[in-house]
Short mmCIF file of C-alpha atoms in Angstrom, two decimals:
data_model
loop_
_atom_site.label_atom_id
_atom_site.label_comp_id
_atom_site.label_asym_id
_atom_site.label_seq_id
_atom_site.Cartn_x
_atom_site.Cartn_y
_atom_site.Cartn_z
CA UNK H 1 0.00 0.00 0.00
CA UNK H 2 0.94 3.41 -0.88
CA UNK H 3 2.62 5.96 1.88
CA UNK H 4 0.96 8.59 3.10
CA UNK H 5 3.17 11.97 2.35
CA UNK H 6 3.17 12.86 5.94
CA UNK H 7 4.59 9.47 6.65
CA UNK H 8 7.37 9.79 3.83
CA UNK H 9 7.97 13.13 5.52
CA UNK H 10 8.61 11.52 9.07
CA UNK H 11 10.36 8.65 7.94
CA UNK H 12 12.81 11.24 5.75
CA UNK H 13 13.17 12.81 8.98
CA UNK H 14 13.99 9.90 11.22
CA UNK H 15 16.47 8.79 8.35
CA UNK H 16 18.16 12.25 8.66
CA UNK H 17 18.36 12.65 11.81
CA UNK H 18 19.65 8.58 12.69
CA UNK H 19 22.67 9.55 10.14
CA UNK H 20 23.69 12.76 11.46
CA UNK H 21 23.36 11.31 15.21
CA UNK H 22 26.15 8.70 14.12
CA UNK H 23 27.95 10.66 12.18
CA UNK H 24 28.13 13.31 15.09
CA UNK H 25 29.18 10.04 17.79
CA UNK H 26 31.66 9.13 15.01
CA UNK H 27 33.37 12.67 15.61
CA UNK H 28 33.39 12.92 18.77
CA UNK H 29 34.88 9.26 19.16
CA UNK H 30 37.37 10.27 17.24
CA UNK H 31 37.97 13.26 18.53
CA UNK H 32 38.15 12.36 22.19
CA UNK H 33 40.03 8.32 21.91
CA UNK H 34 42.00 8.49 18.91
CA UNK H 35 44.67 5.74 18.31
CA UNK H 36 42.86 3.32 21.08
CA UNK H 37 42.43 -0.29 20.35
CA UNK H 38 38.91 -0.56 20.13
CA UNK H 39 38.43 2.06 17.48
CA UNK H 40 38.39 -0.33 14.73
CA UNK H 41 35.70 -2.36 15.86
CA UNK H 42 33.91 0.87 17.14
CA UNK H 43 34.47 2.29 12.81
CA UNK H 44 33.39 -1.35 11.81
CA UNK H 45 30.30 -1.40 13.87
CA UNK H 46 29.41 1.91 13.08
CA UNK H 47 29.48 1.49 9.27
CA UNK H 48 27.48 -2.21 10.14
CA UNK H 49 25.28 0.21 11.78
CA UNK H 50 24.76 2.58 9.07
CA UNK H 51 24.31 -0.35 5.94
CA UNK H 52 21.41 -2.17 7.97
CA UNK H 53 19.77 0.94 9.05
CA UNK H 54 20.17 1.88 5.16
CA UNK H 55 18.66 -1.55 4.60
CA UNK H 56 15.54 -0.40 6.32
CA UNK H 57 13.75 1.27 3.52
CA UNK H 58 13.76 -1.66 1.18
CA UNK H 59 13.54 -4.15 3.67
CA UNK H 60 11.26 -3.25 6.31
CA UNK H 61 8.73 -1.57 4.30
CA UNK H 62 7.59 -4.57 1.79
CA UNK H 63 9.35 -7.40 3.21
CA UNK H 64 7.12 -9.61 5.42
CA UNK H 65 6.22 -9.59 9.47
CA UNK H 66 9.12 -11.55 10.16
CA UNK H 67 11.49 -10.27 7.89
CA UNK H 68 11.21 -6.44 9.02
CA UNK H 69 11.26 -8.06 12.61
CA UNK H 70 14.64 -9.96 12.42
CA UNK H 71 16.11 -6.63 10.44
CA UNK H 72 14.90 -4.78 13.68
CA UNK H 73 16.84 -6.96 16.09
CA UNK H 74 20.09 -6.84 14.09
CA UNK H 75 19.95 -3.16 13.86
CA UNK H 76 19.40 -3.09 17.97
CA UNK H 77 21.88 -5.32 18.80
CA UNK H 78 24.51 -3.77 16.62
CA UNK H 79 23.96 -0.66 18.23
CA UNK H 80 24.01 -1.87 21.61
CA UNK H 81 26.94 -3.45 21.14
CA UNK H 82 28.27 -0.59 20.03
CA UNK H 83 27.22 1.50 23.04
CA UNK H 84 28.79 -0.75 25.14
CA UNK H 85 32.02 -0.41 23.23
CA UNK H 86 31.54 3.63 22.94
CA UNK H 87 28.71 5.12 25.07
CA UNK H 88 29.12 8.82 23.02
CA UNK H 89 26.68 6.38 20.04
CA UNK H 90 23.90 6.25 22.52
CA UNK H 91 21.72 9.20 21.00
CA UNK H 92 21.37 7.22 18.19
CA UNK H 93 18.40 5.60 19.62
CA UNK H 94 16.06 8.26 19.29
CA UNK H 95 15.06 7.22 15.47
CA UNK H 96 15.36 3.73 16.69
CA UNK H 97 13.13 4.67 19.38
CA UNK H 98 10.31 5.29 16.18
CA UNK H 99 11.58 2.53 13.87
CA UNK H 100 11.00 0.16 16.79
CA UNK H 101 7.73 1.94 16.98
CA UNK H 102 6.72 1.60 13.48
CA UNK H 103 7.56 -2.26 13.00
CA UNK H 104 6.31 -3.72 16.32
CA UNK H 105 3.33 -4.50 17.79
CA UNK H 106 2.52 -1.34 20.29
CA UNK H 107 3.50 -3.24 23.08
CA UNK H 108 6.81 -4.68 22.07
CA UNK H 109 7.51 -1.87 20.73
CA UNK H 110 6.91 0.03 24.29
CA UNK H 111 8.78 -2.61 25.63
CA UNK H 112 12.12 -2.32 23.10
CA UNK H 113 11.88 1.62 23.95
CA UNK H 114 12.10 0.82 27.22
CA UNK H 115 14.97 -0.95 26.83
CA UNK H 116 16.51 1.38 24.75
CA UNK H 117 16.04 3.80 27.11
CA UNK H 118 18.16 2.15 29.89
CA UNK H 119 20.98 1.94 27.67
CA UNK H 120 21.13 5.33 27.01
CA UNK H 121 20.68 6.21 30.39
CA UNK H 122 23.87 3.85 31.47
CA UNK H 123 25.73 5.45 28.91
CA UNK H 124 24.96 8.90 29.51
CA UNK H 125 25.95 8.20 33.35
CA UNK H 126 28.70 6.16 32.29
CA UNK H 127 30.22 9.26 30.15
CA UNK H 128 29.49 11.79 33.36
CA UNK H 129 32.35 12.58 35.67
CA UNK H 130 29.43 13.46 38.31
CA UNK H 131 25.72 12.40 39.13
CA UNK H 132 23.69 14.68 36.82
CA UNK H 133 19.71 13.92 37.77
CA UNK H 134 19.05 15.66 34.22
CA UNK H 135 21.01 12.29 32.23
CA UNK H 136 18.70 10.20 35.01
CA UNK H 137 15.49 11.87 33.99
CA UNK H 138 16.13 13.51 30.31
CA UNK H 139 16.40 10.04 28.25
CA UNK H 140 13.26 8.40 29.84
CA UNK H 141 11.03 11.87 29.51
CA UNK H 142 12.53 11.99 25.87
CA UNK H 143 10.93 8.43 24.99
CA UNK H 144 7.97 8.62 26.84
CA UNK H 145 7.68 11.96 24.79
CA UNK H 146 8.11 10.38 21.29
CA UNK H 147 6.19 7.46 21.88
CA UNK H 148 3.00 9.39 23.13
CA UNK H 149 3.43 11.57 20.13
CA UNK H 150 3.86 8.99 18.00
CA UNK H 151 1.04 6.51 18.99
CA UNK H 152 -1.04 9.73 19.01
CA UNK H 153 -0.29 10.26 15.36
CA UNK H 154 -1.08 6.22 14.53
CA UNK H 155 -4.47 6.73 16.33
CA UNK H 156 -4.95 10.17 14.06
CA UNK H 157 -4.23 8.33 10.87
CA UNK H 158 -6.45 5.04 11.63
CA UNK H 159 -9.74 7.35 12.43
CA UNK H 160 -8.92 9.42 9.65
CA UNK H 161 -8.73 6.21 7.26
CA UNK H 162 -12.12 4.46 9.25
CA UNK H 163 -13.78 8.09 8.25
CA UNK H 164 -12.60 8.01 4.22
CA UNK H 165 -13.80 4.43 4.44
CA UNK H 166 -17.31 5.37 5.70
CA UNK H 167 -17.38 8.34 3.29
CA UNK H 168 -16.39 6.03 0.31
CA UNK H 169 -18.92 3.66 1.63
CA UNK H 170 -21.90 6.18 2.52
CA UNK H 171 -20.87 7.56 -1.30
CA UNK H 172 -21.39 4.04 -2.76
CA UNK H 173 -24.54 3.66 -1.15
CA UNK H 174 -26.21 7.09 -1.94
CA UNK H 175 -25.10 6.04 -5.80
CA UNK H 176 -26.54 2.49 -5.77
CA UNK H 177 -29.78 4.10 -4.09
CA UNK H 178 -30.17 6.57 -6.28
CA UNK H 179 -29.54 4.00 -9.22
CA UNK H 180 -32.44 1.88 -8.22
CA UNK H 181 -34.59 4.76 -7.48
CA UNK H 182 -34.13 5.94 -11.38
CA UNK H 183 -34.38 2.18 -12.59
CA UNK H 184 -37.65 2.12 -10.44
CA UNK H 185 -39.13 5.97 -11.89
CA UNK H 186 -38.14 4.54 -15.84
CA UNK H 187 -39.84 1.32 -14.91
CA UNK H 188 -42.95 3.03 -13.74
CA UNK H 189 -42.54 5.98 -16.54
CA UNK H 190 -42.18 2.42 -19.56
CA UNK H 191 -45.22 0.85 -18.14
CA UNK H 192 -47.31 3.86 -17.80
CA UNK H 193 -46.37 4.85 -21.30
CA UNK H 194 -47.15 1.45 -22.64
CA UNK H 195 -50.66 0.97 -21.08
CA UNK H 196 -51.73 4.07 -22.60
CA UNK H 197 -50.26 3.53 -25.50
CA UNK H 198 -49.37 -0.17 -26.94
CA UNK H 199 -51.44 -1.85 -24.66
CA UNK H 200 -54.63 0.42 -25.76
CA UNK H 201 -53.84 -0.06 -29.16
CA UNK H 202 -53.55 -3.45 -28.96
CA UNK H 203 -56.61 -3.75 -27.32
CA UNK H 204 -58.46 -1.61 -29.95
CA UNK H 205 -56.97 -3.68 -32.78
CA UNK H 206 -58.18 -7.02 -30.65
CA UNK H 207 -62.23 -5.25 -30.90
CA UNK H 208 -62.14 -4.58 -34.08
CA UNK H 209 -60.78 -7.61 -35.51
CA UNK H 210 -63.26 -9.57 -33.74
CA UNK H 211 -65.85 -7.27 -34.68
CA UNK H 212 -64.83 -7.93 -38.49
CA UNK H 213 -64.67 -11.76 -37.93
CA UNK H 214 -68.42 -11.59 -36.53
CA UNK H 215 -69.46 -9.46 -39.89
CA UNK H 216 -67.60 -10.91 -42.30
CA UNK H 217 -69.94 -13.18 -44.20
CA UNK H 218 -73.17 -10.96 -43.40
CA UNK H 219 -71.75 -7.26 -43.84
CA UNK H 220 -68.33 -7.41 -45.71
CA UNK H 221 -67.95 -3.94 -46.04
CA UNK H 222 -68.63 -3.42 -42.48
CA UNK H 223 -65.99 -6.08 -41.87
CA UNK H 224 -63.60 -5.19 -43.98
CA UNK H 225 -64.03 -0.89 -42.62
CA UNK H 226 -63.07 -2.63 -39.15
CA UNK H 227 -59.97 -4.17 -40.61
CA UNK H 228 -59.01 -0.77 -42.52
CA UNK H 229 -59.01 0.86 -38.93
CA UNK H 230 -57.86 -2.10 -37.15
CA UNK H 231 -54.75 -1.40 -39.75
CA UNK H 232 -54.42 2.90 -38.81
CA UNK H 233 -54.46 1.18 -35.22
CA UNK H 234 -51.42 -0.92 -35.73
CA UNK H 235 -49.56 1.77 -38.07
CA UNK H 236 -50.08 4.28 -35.11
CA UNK H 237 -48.97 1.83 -32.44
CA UNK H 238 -45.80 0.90 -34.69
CA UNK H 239 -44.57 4.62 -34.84
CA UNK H 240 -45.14 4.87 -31.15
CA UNK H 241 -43.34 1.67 -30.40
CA UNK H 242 -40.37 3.34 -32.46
CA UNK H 243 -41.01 6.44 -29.90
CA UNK H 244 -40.12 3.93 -27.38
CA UNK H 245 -37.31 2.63 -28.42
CA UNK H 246 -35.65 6.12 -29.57
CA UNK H 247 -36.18 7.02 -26.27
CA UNK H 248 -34.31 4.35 -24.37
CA UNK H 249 -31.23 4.97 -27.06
CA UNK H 250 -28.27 6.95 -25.71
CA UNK H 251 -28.78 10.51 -25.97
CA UNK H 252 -25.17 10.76 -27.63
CA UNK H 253 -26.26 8.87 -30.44
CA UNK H 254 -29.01 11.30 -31.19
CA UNK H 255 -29.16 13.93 -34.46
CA UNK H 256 -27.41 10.75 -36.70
CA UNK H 257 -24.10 11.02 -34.27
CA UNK H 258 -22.57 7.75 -35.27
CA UNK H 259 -20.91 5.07 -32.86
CA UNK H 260 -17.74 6.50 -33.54
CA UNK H 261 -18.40 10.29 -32.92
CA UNK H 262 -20.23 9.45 -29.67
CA UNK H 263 -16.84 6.93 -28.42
CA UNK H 264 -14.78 9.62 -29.43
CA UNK H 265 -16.28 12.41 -27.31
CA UNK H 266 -16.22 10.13 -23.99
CA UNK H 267 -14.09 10.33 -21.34
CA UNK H 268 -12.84 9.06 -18.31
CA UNK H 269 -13.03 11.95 -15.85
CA UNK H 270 -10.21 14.43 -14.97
CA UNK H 271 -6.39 13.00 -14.87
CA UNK H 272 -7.41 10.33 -17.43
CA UNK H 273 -6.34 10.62 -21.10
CA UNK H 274 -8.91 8.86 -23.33
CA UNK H 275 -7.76 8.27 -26.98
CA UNK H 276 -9.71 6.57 -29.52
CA UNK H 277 -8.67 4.77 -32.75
CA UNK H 278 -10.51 3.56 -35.36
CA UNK H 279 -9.82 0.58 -37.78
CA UNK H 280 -11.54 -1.07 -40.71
CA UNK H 281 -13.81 -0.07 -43.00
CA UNK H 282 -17.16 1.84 -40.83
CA UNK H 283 -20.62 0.03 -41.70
CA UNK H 284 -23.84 0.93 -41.05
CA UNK H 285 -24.72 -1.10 -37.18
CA UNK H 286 -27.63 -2.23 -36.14
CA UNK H 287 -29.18 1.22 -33.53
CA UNK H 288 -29.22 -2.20 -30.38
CA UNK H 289 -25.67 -2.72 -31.49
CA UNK H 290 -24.51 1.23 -31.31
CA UNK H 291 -26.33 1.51 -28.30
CA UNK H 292 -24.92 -1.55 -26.50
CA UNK H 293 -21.32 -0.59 -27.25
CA UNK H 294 -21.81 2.86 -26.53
CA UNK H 295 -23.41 1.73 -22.87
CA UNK H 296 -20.17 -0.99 -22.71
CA UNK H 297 -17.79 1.74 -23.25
CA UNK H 298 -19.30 4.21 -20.29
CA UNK H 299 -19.65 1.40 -18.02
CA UNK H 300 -15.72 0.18 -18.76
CA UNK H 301 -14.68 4.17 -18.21
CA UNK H 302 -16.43 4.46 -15.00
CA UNK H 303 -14.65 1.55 -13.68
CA UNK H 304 -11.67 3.25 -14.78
CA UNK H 305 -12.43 6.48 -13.16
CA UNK H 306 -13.66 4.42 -9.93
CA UNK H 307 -11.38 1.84 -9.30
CA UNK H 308 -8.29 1.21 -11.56
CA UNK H 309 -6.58 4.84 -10.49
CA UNK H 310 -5.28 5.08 -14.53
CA UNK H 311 -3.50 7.99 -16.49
CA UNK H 312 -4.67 6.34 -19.95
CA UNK H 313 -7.10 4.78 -21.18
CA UNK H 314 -7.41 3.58 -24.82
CA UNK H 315 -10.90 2.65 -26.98
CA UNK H 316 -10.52 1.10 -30.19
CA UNK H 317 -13.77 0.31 -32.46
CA UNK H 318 -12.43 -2.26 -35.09
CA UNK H 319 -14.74 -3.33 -38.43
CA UNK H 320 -13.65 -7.08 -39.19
CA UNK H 321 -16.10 -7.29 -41.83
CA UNK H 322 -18.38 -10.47 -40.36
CA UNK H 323 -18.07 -8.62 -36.63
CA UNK H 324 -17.41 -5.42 -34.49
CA UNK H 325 -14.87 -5.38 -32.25
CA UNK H 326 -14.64 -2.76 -29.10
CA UNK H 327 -11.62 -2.82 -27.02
CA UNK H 328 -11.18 -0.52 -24.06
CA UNK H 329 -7.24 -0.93 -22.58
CA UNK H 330 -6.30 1.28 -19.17
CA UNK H 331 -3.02 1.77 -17.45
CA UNK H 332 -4.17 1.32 -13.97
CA UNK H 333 -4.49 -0.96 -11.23
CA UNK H 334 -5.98 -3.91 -12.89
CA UNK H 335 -7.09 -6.99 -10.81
CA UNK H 336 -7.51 -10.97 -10.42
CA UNK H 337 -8.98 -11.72 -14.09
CA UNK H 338 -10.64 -14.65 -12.07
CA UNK H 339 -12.51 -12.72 -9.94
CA UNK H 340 -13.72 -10.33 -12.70
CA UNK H 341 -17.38 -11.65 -11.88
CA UNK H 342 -18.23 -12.07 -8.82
CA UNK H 343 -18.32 -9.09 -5.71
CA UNK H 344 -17.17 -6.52 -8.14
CA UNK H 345 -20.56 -4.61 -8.58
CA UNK H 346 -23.27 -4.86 -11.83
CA UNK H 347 -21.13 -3.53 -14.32
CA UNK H 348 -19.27 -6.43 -15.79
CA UNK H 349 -22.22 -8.83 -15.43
CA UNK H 350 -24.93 -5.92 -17.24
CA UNK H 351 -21.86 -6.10 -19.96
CA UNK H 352 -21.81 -9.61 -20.38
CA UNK H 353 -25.90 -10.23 -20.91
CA UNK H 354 -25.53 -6.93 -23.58
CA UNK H 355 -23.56 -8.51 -25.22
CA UNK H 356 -25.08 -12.16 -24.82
CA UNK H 357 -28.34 -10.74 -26.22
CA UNK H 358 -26.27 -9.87 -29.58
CA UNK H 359 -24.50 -13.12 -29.70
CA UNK H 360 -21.39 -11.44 -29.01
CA UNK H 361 -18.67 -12.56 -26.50
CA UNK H 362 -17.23 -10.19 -23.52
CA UNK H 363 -13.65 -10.76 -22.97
CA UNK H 364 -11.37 -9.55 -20.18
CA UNK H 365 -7.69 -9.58 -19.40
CA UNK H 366 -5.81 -8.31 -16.35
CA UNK H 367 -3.84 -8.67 -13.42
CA UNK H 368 -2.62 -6.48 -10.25
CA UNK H 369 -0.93 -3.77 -11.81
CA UNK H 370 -0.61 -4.50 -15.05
CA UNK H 371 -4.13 -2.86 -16.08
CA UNK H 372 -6.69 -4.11 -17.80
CA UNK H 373 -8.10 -4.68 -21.51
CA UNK H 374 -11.71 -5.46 -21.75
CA UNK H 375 -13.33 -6.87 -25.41
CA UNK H 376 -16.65 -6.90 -26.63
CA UNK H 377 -16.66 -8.99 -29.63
CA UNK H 378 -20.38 -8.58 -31.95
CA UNK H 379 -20.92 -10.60 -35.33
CA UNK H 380 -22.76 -8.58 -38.06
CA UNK H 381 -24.95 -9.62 -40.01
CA UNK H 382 -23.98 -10.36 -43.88
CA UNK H 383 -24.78 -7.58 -46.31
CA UNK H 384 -25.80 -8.32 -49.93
#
């Protein structure tokens, strides 16, 4: 999982300031035993020191549980050997004091503070030429210090990640409400418009067709006037079945827009690129074909925009002659292809039956992060 930037910032920190804490005991080693025996194991231990701790970054961070753990312990008990050995090294253990924070449990990690915390005060007293109550009571004020701050800070960041959770979720919900509350209104808007429509005119057709049959051998012309009207019925009922059906189209594909004008003009939301290409020959589709891939392509960008966290995303429209291919191909996050179906939400199943109920096939490639190419494949039917 991604760092937050204020983490980065205090792990930066922490690096910094371990680095220029040994490079300051370093000095003043130097400075105050040069030419003693010990200082080439105090040099070797120190540069030890410095490659695990640079370790850290790359270890620690994606390595597992135990791993960071066991990278932890050598880093401690390379440092306190090497307080033991020179006790001027013992301020290193402030950043250690958060490292130890960061990997363990909260109370190990209390518990390895703690025990940092003794060494430094032995040290500190050991480097004294008098009994100073402020290295007795500095080091252990100075942890106690970080570590409240610090486990303050964790408990920050976890309620402010449980809120954005419950504001991603409450978000979800309001949209999946409001969904259902539109598919309900259409639904009740379709079958109101069909009763007083279709349905009337169907039933008017049904009267005077029976009416005819009753008349037909004693008052043919009577019969045949039904049939005439039973005929403006069906002509009338026709052009508002076409109403329908215009209506439920996409509004981009309105005004004679074709497939291709309408893909082109989509997109994926800000900080997305969408580019379109086109390839083969165009032919006139089918209006249930347009409409389907148009649908297939807004459904495929709003996963983009929701979930894959893309800069690009590519549609292609490809004429094959006998079929109609539409391929939409993102840079993002991608996911198991085996778990494409099920618990990821309506939009890949409502793809799939669109493109079941025009004998087409729905195709999808991906994996964690390596993005993901979705196909909708749609034969044609021969021309000529």
């Amino acid at each position: 999982m991604t760092r937050a930037p204020d983490t980065r910032t205090l792990a930066t920190v922490m690096h910094t300031a371990f680095f220029l804490l040994l490079g300051a005991s370093v000095a003043r080693f130097l400075l105050r035993h040069p030419g003693e025996p010990r200082t080439p194991w105090v040099l070797s231990l120190g540069i030890a020191l410095a490659l695990l701790y640079v370790l850290g970054p790359a270890v620690g961070a994606t390595a597992p549980t135990l791993r960071r753990r066991l990278w932890l312990g050598l880093v401690v008990a390379t440092w306190v050997v090497l307080v033991v050995l020179a006790p001027s090294f013992a301020w290193c253990a402030v950043p250690l004091f958060f490292t130890a924070l960061r990997t363990l449990p909260p109370r190990a990690a209390v518990v390895l503070v703690a025990v940092l915390t003794v060494f430094v005060v032995a040290a500190q007293m050991k480097l004294s030429t008098a009994f100073d109550p402020n290295l007795l009571l500095a080091p252990p004020a100075i942890a106690a210090l970080a570590t409240a701050v610090f486990v303050h800070m964790e408990r920050q960041a976890r309620a402010q990640r449980a809120l954005i959770d419950d504001l991603i979720r409450t978000r979800r919900e309001l949209a999946a409400t409001e969904r259902r509350e539109g598919t309900l209104a259409e639904r009740q808007r379709l079958s109101m418009e069909i009763h007083d429509t279709l349905a009337q005119h169907l039933s008017s057709q049904q009267m005077l067709l029976q009416a005819a049959d009753r008349l037909w051998d004693g008052d043919p012309a009577t019969a045949r006037a039904h049939v005439r009207t039973a005929n403006g019925i069906a002509a009338r009922g026709l052009a508002e079945a076409r109403r329908l059906v215009h209506d439920l189209a996409p509004p981009e594909l309105d005004n004679g827009a074709g497939l291709a004008e309408a893909l082109r003009a989509l997109d994926a939301g800000p900080g997305v690129e969408v580019r379109f290409h086109l390839e083969g020959v165009p032919a006139p589709l089918p209006d249930r074909t347009e409409s389907a891939l148009l649908r297939i392509a807004q459904g495929a960008l709003a996963n983009v925009r929701e979930h894959a966290h893309a800069h690009t995303a590519a549609l292609t429209l490809s004429f094959l002659g006998d079929q109609v291919v539409l391929d939409i191909a993102d840079d993002g996050a991608g996911f198991a292809a085996a778990a494409s179906d099920p618990g990821r939400g309506h939009g890949l199943p409502a793809m799939r039956a669109r493109v079941r109920q025009l004998g087409g096939t729905l195709t999808i490639e991906s994996a964690p992060g390596e993005g993901t190419v979705l196909s909708a494949s749609i034969p044609l039917e021969p021309t000529g």
